[in-house]
Tab-separated table of C-alpha atoms in Angstrom:
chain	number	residue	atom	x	y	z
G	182	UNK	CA	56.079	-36.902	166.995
G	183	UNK	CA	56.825	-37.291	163.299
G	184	UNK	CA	55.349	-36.106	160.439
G	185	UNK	CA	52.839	-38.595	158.445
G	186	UNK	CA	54.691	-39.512	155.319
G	187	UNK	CA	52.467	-38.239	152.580
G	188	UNK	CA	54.735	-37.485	149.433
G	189	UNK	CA	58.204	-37.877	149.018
G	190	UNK	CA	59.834	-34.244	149.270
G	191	UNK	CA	61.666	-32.489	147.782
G	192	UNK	CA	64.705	-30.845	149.343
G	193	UNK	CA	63.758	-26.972	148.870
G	194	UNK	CA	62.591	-24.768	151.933
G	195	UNK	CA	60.557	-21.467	151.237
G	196	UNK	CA	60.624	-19.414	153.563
G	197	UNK	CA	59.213	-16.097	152.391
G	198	UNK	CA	57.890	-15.691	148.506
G	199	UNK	CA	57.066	-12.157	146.588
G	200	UNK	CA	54.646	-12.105	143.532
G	201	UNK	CA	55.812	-15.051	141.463
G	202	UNK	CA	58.935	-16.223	143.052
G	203	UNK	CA	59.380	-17.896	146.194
G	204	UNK	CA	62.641	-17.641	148.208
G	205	UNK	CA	64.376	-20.680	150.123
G	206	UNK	CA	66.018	-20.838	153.292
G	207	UNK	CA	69.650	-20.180	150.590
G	208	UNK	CA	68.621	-17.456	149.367
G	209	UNK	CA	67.794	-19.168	145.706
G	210	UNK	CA	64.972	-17.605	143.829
G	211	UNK	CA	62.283	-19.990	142.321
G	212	UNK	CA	59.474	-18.606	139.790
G	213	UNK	CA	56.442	-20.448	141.159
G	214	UNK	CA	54.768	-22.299	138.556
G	215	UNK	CA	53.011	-24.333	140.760
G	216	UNK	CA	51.008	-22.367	143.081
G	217	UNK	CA	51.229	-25.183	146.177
G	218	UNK	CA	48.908	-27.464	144.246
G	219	UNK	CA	47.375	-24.531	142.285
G	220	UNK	CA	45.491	-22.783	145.734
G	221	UNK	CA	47.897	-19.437	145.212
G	222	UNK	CA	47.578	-18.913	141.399
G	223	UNK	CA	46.632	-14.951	142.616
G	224	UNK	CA	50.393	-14.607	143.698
G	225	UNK	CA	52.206	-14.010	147.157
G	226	UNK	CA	52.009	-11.369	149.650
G	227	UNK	CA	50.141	-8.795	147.039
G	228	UNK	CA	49.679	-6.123	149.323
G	229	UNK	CA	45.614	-6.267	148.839
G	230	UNK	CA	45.691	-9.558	149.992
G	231	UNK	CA	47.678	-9.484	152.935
G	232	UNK	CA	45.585	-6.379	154.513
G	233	UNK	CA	42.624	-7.913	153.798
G	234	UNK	CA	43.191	-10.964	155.902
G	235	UNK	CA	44.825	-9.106	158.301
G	236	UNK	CA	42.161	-6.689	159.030
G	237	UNK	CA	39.922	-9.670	159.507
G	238	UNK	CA	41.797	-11.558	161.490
G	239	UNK	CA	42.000	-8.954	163.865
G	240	UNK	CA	38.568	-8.467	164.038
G	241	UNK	CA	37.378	-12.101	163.656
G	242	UNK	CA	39.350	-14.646	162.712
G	243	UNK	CA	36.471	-17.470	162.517
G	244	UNK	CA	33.000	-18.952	163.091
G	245	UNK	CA	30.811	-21.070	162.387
G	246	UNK	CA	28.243	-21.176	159.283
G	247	UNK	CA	25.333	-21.435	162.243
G	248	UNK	CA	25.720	-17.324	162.111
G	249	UNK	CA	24.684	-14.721	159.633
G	250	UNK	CA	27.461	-13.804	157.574
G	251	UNK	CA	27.625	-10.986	155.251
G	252	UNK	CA	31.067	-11.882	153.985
G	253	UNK	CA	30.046	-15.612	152.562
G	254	UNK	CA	26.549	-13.041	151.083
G	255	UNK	CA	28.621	-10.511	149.613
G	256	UNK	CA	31.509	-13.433	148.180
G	257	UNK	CA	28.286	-15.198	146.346
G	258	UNK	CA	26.678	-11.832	144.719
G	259	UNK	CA	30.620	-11.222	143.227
G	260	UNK	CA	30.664	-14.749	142.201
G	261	UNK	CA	27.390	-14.628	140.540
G	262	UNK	CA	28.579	-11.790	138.357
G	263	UNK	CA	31.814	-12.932	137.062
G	264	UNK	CA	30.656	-16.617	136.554
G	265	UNK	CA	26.743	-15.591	135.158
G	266	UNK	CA	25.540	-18.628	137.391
G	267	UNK	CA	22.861	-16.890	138.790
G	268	UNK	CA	20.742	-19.986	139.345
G	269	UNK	CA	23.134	-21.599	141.291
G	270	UNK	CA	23.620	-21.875	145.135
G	271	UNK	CA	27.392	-21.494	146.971
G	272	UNK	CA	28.560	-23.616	149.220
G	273	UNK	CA	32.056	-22.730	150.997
G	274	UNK	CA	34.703	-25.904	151.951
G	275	UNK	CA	37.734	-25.731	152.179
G	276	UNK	CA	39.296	-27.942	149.712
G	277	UNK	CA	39.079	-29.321	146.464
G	278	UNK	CA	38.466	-33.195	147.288
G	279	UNK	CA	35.501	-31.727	150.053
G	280	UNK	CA	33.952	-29.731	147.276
G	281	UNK	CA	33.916	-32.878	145.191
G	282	UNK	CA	32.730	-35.226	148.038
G	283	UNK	CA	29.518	-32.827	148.537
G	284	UNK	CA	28.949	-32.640	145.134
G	285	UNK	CA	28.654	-36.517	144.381
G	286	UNK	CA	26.800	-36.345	147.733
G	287	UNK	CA	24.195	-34.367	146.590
G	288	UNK	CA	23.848	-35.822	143.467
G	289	UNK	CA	23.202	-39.514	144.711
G	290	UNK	CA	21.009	-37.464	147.486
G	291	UNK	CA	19.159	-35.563	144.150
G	292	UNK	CA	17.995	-38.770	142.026
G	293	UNK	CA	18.428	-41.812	144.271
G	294	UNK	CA	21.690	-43.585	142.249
G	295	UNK	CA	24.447	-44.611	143.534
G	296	UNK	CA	27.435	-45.310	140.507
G	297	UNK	CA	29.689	-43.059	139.810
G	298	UNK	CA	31.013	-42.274	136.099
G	299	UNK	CA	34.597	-40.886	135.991
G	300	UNK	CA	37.621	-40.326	133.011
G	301	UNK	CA	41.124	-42.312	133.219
G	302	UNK	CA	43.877	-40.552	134.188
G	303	UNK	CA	41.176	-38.437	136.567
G	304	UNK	CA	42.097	-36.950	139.763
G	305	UNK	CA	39.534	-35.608	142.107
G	306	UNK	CA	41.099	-35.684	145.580
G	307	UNK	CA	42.072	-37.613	148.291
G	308	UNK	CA	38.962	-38.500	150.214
G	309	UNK	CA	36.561	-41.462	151.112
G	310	UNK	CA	34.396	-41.056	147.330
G	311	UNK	CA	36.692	-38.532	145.516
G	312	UNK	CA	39.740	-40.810	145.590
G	313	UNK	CA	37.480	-43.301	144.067
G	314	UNK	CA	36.289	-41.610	141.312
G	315	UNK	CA	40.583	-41.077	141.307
G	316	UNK	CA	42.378	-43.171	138.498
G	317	UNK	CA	45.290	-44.160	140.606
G	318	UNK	CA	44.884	-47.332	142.231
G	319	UNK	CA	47.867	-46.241	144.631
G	320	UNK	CA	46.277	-43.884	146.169
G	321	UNK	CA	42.585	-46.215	146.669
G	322	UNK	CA	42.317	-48.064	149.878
G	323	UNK	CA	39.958	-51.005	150.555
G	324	UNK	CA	37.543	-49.064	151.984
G	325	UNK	CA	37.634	-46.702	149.149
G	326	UNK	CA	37.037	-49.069	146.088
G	327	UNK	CA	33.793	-50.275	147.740
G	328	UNK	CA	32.461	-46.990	146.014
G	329	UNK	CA	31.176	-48.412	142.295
G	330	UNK	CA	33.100	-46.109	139.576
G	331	UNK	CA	33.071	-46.548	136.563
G	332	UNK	CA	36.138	-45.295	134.392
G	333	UNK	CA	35.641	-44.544	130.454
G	334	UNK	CA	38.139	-42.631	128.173
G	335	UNK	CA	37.980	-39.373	128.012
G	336	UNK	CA	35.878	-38.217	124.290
G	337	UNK	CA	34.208	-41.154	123.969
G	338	UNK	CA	30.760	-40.387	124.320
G	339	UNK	CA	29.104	-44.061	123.114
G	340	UNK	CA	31.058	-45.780	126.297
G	341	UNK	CA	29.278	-43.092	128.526
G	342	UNK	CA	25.836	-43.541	127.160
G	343	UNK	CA	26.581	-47.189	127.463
G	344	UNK	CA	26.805	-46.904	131.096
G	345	UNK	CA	23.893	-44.104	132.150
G	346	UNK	CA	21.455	-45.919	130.354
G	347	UNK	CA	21.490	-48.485	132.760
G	348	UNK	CA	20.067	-46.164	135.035
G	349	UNK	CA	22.558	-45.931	138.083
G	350	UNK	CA	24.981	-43.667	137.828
G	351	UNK	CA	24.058	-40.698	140.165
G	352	UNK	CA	26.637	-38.304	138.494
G	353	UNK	CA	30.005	-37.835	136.241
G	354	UNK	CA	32.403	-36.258	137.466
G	355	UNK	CA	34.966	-34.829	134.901
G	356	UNK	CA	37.821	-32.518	134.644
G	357	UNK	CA	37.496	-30.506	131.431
G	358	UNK	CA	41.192	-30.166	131.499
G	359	UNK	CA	42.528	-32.730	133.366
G	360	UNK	CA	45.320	-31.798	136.207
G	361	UNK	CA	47.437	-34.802	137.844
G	362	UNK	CA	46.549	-36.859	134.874
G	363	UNK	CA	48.725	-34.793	132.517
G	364	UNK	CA	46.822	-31.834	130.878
G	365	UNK	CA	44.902	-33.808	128.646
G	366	UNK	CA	41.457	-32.506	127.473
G	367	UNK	CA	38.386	-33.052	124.900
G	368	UNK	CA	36.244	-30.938	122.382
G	369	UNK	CA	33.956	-28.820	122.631
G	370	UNK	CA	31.448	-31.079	120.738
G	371	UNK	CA	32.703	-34.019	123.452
G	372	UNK	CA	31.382	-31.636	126.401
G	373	UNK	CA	28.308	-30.410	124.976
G	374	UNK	CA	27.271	-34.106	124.141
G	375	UNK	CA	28.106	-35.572	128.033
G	376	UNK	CA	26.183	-32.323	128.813
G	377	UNK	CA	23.408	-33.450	127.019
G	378	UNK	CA	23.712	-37.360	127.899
G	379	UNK	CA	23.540	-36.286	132.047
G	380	UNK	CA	20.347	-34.577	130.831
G	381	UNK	CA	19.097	-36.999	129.162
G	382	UNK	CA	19.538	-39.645	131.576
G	383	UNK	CA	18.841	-37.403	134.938
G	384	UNK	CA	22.932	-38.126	135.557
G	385	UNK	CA	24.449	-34.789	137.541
G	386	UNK	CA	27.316	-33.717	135.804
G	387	UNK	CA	30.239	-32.170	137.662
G	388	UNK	CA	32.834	-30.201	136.749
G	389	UNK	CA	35.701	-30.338	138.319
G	390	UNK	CA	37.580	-27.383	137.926
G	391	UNK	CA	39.278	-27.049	141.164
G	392	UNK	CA	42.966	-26.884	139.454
G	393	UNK	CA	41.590	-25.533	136.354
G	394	UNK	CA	38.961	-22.755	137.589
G	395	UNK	CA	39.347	-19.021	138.653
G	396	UNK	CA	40.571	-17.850	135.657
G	397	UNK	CA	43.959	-20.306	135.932
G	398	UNK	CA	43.114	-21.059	131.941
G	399	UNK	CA	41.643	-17.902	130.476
G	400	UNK	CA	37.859	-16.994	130.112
């Protein structure tokens, strides 16, 4: 059996990786600015890490959320803390484009819409409504454009008013700094005013901060 074809690769081959540099199968050094897609931005094989998992693993490796678990309890309270979201509930995944599909989920579940309002140049996974609220048509299949997005520019707050007053856009989705698409990023004032907009017009707003989060860009 073959491998699916999913990116065109490049010709490198890590095998082991220390800190911030990662180590091919010759022996050549890399500094890893690019944490595989930004999921190891805390470094590799830091010793804390590795005996953590280990010690779990070898006393339970998995199961299912139908069980108490202190761990997921005690990973929320620390969370709560360092974010100050202490009206907010957690909810584990285990990727980027399934935390985004949940959270358009529950927003269309939350006031009944069903548009979605997304930036150009956006990327917020690869799955059935992520990839559609995804500015990349090469990436959309058939079945994934029957979602109804609507794309605006990035800052420009009169096109999104435009659109949520017509009363059926469930939620915006947005990354404040924007990762695939190139970096790019608004104002403060741009923020605070979709903020207030979503409000306005009972409109979740998302952030998407799956590549940016977790301290990746500061406090």
């Amino acid at each position: 059996m073959s491998l699916f074809n999913v990116y065109p690769l490049f010709d490198i081959t890590p095998v082991s990786a220390k800190d911030v540099y990662v180590y091919d199968d010759k022996g050549v050094e890399y500094l890893d600015l690019y944490g595989g897609h930004a999921v190891i931005s805390i470094g590799h094989s830091h010793p804390k890490y590795v005996s953590a998992i280990t010690h779990q693993v070898e006393k339970l490796g998995f199961y299912s959320n139908a069980i108490q678990n202190p761990l997921q309890t005690e990973l929320a309270d620390k969370l709560e803390v360092l974010s100050g979201c202490k009206d907010y509930q957690l909810f584990l995944c285990n990727s980027g484009a399934e935390a985004n599909e949940n959270a358009l989920k529950l927003a269309s579940f939350h006031n009944e819409k069903h548009k979605i309002l997304a930036f150009k140049n956006s990327f917020h996974g690869r799955t059935s409504a992520a990839v559609a609220a995804t500015d990349n048509p090469k990436v959309v299949a058939p079945l994934n454009a029957q979602q109804e997005v609507d794309f605006v520019e990035l800052g420009n707050l009169d096109a999104v008013e435009n659109i949520l007053k017509e009363n059926n856009t469930c939620a915006v989705i947005i990354e404040c700094i924007q990762g695939v698409g190139g970096l790019d990023q608004s104002t403060t004032e741009f923020y605070q005013g979709l903020d207030k907009l979503c409000k306005q017009y009972n409109t979740a707003l998302i952030a998407d901060e799956v590549q940016s989060g977790f301290g990746r860009t500061g406090d």
